mmCIF file of C-alpha atoms and ligand atoms in Angstrom:
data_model
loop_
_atom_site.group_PDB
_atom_site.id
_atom_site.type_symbol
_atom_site.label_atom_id
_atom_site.label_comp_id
_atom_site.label_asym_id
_atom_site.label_seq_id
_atom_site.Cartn_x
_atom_site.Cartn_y
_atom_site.Cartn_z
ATOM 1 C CA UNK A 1 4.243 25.906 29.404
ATOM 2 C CA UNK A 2 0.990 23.705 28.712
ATOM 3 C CA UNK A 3 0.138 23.882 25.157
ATOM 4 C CA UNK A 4 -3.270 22.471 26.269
ATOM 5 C CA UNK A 5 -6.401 24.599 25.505
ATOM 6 C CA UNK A 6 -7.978 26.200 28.707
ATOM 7 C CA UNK A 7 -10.362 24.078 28.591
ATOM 8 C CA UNK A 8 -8.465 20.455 28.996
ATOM 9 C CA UNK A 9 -6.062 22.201 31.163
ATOM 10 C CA UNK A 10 -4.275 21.518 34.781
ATOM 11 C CA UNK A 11 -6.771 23.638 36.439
ATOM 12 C CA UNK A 12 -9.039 20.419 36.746
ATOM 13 C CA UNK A 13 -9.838 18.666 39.822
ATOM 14 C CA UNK A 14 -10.487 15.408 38.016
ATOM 15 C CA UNK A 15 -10.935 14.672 34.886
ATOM 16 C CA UNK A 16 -14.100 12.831 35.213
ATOM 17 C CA UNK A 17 -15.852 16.038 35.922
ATOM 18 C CA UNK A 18 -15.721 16.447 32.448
ATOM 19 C CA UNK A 19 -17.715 13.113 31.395
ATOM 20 C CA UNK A 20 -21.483 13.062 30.844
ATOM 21 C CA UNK A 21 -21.776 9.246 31.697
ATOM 22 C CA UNK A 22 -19.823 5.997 31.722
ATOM 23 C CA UNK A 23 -21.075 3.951 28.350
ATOM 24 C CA UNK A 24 -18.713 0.435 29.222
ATOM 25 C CA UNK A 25 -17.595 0.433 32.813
ATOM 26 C CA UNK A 26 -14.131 -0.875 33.861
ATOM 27 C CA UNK A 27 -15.680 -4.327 35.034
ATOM 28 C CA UNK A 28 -17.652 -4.838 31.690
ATOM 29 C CA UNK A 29 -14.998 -3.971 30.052
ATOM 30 C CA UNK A 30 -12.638 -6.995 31.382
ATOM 31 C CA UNK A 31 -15.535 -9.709 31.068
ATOM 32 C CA UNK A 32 -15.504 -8.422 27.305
ATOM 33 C CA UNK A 33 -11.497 -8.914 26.676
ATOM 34 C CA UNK A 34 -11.495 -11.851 29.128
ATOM 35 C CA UNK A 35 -13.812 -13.376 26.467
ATOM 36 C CA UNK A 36 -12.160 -11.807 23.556
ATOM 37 C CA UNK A 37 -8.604 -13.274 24.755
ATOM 38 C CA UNK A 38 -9.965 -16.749 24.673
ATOM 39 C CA UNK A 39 -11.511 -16.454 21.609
ATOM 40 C CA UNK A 40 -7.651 -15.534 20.274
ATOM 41 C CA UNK A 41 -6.503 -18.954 22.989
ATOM 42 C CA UNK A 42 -8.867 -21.184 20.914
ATOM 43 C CA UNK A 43 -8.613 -19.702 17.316
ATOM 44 C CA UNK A 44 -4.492 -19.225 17.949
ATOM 45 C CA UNK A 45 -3.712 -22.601 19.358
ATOM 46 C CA UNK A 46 -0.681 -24.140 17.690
ATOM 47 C CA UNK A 47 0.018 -21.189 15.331
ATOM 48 C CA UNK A 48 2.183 -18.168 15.118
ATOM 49 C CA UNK A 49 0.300 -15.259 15.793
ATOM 50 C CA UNK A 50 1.603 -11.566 15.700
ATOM 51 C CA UNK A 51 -0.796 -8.576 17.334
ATOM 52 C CA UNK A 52 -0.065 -5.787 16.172
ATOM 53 C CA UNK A 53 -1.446 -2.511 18.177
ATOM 54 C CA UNK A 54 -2.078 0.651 16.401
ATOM 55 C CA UNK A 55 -1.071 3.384 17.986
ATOM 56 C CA UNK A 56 -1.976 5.349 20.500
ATOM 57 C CA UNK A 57 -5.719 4.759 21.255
ATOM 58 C CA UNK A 58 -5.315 1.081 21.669
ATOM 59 C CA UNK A 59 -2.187 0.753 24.183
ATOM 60 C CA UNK A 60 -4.174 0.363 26.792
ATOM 61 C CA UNK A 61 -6.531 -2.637 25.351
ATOM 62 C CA UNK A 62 -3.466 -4.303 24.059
ATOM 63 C CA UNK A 63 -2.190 -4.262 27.380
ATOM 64 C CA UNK A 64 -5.298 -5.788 28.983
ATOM 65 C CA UNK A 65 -5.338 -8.194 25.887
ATOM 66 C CA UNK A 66 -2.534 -9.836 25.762
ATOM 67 C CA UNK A 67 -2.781 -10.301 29.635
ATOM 68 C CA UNK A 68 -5.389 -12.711 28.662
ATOM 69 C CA UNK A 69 -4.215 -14.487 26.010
ATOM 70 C CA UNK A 70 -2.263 -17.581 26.927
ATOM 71 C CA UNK A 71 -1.143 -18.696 23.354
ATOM 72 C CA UNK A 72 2.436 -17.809 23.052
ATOM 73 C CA UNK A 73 2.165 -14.300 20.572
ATOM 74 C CA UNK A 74 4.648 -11.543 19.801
ATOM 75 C CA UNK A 75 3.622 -8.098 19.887
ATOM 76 C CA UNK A 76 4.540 -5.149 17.426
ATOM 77 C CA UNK A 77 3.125 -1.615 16.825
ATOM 78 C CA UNK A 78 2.377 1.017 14.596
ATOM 79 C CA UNK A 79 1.619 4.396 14.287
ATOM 80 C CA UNK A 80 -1.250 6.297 12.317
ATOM 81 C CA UNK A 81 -2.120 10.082 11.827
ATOM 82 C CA UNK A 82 -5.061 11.013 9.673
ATOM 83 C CA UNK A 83 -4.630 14.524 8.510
ATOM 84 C CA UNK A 84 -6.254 16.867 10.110
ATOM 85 C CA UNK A 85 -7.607 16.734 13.915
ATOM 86 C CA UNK A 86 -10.607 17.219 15.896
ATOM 87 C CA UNK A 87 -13.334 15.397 16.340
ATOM 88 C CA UNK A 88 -13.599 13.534 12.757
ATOM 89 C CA UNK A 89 -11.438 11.908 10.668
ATOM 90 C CA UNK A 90 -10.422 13.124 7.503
ATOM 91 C CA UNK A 91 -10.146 10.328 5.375
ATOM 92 C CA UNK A 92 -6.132 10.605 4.744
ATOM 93 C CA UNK A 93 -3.893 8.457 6.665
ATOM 94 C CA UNK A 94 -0.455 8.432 6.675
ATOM 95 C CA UNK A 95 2.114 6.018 8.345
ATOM 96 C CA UNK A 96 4.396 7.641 11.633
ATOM 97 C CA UNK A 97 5.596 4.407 12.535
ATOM 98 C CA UNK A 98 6.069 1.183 10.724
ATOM 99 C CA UNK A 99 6.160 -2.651 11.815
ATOM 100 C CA UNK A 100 9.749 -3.659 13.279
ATOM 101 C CA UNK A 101 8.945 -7.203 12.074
ATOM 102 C CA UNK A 102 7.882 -8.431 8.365
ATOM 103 C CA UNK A 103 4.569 -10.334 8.604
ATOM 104 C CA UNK A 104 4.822 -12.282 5.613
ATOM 105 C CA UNK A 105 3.698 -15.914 6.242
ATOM 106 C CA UNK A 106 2.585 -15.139 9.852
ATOM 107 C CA UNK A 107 -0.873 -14.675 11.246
ATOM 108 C CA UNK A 108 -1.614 -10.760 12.103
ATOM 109 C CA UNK A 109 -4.368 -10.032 14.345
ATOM 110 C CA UNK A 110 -4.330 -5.917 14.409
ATOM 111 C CA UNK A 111 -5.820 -4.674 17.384
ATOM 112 C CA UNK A 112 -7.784 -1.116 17.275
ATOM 113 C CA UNK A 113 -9.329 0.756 19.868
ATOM 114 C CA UNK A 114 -12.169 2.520 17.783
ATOM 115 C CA UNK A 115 -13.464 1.716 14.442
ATOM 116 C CA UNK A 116 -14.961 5.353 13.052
ATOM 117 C CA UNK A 117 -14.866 6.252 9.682
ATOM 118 C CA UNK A 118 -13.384 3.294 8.822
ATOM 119 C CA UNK A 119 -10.376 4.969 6.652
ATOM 120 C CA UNK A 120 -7.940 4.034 8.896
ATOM 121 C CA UNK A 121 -8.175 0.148 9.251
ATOM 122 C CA UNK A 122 -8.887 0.188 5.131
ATOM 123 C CA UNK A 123 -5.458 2.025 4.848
ATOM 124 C CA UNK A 124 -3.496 -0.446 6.789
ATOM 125 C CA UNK A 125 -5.462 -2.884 5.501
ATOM 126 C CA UNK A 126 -4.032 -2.650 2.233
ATOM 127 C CA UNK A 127 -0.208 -1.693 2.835
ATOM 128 C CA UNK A 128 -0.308 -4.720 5.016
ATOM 129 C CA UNK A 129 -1.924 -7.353 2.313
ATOM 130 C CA UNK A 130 0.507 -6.324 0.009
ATOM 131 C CA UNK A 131 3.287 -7.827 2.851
ATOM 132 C CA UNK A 132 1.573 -11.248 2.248
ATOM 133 C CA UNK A 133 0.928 -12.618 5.755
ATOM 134 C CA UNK A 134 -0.499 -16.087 6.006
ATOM 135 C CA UNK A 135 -4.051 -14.050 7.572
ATOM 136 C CA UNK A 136 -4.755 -10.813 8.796
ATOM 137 C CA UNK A 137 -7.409 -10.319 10.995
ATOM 138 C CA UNK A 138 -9.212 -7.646 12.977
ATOM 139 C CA UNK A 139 -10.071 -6.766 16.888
ATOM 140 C CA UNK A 140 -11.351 -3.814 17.679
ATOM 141 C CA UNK A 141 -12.540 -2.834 21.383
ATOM 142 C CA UNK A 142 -14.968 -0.474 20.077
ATOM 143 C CA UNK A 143 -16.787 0.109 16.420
ATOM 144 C CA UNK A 144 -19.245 2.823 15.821
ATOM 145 C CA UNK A 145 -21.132 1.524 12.646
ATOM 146 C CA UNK A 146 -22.939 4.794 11.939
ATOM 147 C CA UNK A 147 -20.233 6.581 11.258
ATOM 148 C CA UNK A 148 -18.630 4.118 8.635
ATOM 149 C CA UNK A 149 -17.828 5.387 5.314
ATOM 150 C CA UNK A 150 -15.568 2.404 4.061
ATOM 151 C CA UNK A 151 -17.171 -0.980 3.879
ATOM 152 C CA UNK A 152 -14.592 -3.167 5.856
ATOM 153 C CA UNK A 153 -14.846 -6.800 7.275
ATOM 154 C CA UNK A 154 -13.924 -6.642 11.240
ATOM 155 C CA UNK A 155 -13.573 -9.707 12.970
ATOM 156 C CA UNK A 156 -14.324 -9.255 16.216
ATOM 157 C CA UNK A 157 -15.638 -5.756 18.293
ATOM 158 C CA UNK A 158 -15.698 -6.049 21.529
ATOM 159 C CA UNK A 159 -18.515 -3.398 22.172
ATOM 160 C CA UNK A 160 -20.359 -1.850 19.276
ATOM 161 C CA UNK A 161 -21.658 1.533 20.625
ATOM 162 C CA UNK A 162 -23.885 4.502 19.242
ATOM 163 C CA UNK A 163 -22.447 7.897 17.733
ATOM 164 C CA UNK A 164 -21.292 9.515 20.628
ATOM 165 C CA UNK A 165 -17.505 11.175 21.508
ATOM 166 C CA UNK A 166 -16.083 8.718 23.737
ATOM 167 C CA UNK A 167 -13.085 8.664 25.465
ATOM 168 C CA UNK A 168 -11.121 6.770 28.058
ATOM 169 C CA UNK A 169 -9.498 3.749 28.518
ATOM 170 C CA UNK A 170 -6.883 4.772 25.320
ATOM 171 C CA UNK A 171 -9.217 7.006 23.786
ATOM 172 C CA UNK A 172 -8.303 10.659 23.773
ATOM 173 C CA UNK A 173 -9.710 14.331 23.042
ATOM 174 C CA UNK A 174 -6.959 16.672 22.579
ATOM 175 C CA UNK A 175 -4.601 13.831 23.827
ATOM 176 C CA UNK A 176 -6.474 14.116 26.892
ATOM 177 C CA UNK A 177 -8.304 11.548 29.079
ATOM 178 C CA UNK A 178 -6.752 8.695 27.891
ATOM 179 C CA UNK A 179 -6.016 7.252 31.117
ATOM 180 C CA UNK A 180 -9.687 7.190 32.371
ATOM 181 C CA UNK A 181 -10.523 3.464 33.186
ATOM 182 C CA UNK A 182 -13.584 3.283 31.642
ATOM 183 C CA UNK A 183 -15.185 4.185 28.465
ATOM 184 C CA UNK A 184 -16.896 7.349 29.124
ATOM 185 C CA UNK A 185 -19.183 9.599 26.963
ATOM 186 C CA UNK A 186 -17.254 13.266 26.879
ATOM 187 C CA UNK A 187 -19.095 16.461 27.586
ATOM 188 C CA UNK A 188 -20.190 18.547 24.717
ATOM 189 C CA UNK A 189 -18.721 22.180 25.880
ATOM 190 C CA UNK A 190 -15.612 20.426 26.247
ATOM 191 C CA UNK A 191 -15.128 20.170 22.512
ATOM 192 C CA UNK A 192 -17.236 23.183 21.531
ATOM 193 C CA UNK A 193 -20.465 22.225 20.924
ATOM 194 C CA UNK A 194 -24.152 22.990 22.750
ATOM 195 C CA UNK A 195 -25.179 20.698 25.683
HETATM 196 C C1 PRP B 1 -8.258 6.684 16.127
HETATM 197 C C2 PRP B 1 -8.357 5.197 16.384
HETATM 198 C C3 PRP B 1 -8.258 4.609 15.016
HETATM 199 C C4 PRP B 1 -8.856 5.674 14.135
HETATM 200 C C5 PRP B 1 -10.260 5.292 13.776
HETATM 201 O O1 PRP B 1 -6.912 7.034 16.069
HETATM 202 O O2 PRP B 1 -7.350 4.736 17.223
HETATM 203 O O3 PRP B 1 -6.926 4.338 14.653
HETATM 204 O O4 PRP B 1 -8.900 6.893 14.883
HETATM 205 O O5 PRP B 1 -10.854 6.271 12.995
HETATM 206 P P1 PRP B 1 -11.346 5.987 11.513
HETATM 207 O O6 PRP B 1 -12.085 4.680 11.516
HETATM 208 O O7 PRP B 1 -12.274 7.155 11.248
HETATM 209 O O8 PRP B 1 -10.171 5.994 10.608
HETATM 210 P P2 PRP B 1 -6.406 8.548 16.098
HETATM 211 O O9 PRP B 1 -6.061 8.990 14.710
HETATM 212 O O10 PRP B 1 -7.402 9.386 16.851
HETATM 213 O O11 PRP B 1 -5.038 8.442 16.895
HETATM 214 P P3 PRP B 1 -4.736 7.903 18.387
HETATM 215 O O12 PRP B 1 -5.071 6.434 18.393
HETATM 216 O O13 PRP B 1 -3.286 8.169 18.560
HETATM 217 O O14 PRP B 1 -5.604 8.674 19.353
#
């Protein structure tokens, strides 16, 4: 049986009936990580380099990512939970999965899908300092500066966007929608709240 509430559940047609508009479409979206890759191609030549994906939200970049990237890499990934769920973040983080490989003495680049609050990068931000790796550096795909209540240095966003529940293209409500292709804005009565 679904454990889905009614209203993210099967009974849908399409999900997309449930999305307001499109803020990034799906070809904006690969100009921006055809660019970001070479950025990584020129910064990366002639070094190690490690990305590691946090996940879940940023699967789905990574993939795209690292499909234009032609610097050899290795990939690794880890898993986050703040506590709590819903539409905002709560400020705790804890680790579900750790790194498979030590990053001491290699170059990180950690790859995030959405920059909110900004607990959750400052968290693994600091666990992974304390691992010593030669440079650790961030990409995110999207950041929503409004809602930042950590002061954190990113090094490259992809698309910085406005206060607004997005999901798609990784991004989930309810664990929901992830698969859309494009970075759309959801519907307020889908999480509750007044048009
Ligand atoms: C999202 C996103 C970031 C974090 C950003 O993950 O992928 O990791 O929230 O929020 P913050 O800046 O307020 O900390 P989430 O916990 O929703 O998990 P998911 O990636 O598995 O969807």
């Amino acid at each position: 049986m679904s454990t889905l509430p009614h209203r993210l559940g099967f009974d849908k047609v399409s999900l997309h009936q449930d999305i307001s508009k499109v803020l990034v479409d799906e070809i904006t979206i690969r100009k921006r990580i055809r660019e970001l890759g070479d950025i990584i191609n020129r910064e990366y030549a002639h070094k190690d380099l490690l990305l590691v994906s946090v996940l879940k939200g940023s699967i789905i970049f990574m993939a795209d990512l690292i499909r234009s990237i032609t610097v050899p890499h290795e990939i690794d990934f880890m898993a986050t939970s703040s506590y709590g769920s819903g539409v905002s973040s709560s400020g705790v983080v804890r680790i579900l999965k750790d790194l498979n490989t030590s990053i001491e003495g290699r170059n990180v680049i950690l790859v995030e899908d959405i920059i909110d609050s900004g607990h959750t990068l400052s968290y693994l931000l600091r666990i992974l300092q304390e691992r010593r790796p030669a440079s650790l550096r961030i990409m995110t795909l999207l950041d929503k500066p409004e809602r930042r209540e950590v002061n954190i240095h990113v090094d490259w966003v992809g698309f910085s966007i406005p206060n607004e529940f997005v999901v798609g293209y990784g991004l989930d409500y309810g664990e929901v929608y992830r698969n859309l292709p494009f970075i759309g804005v959801l519907k307020p009565s889908i999480y509750g709240a007044p048009e």
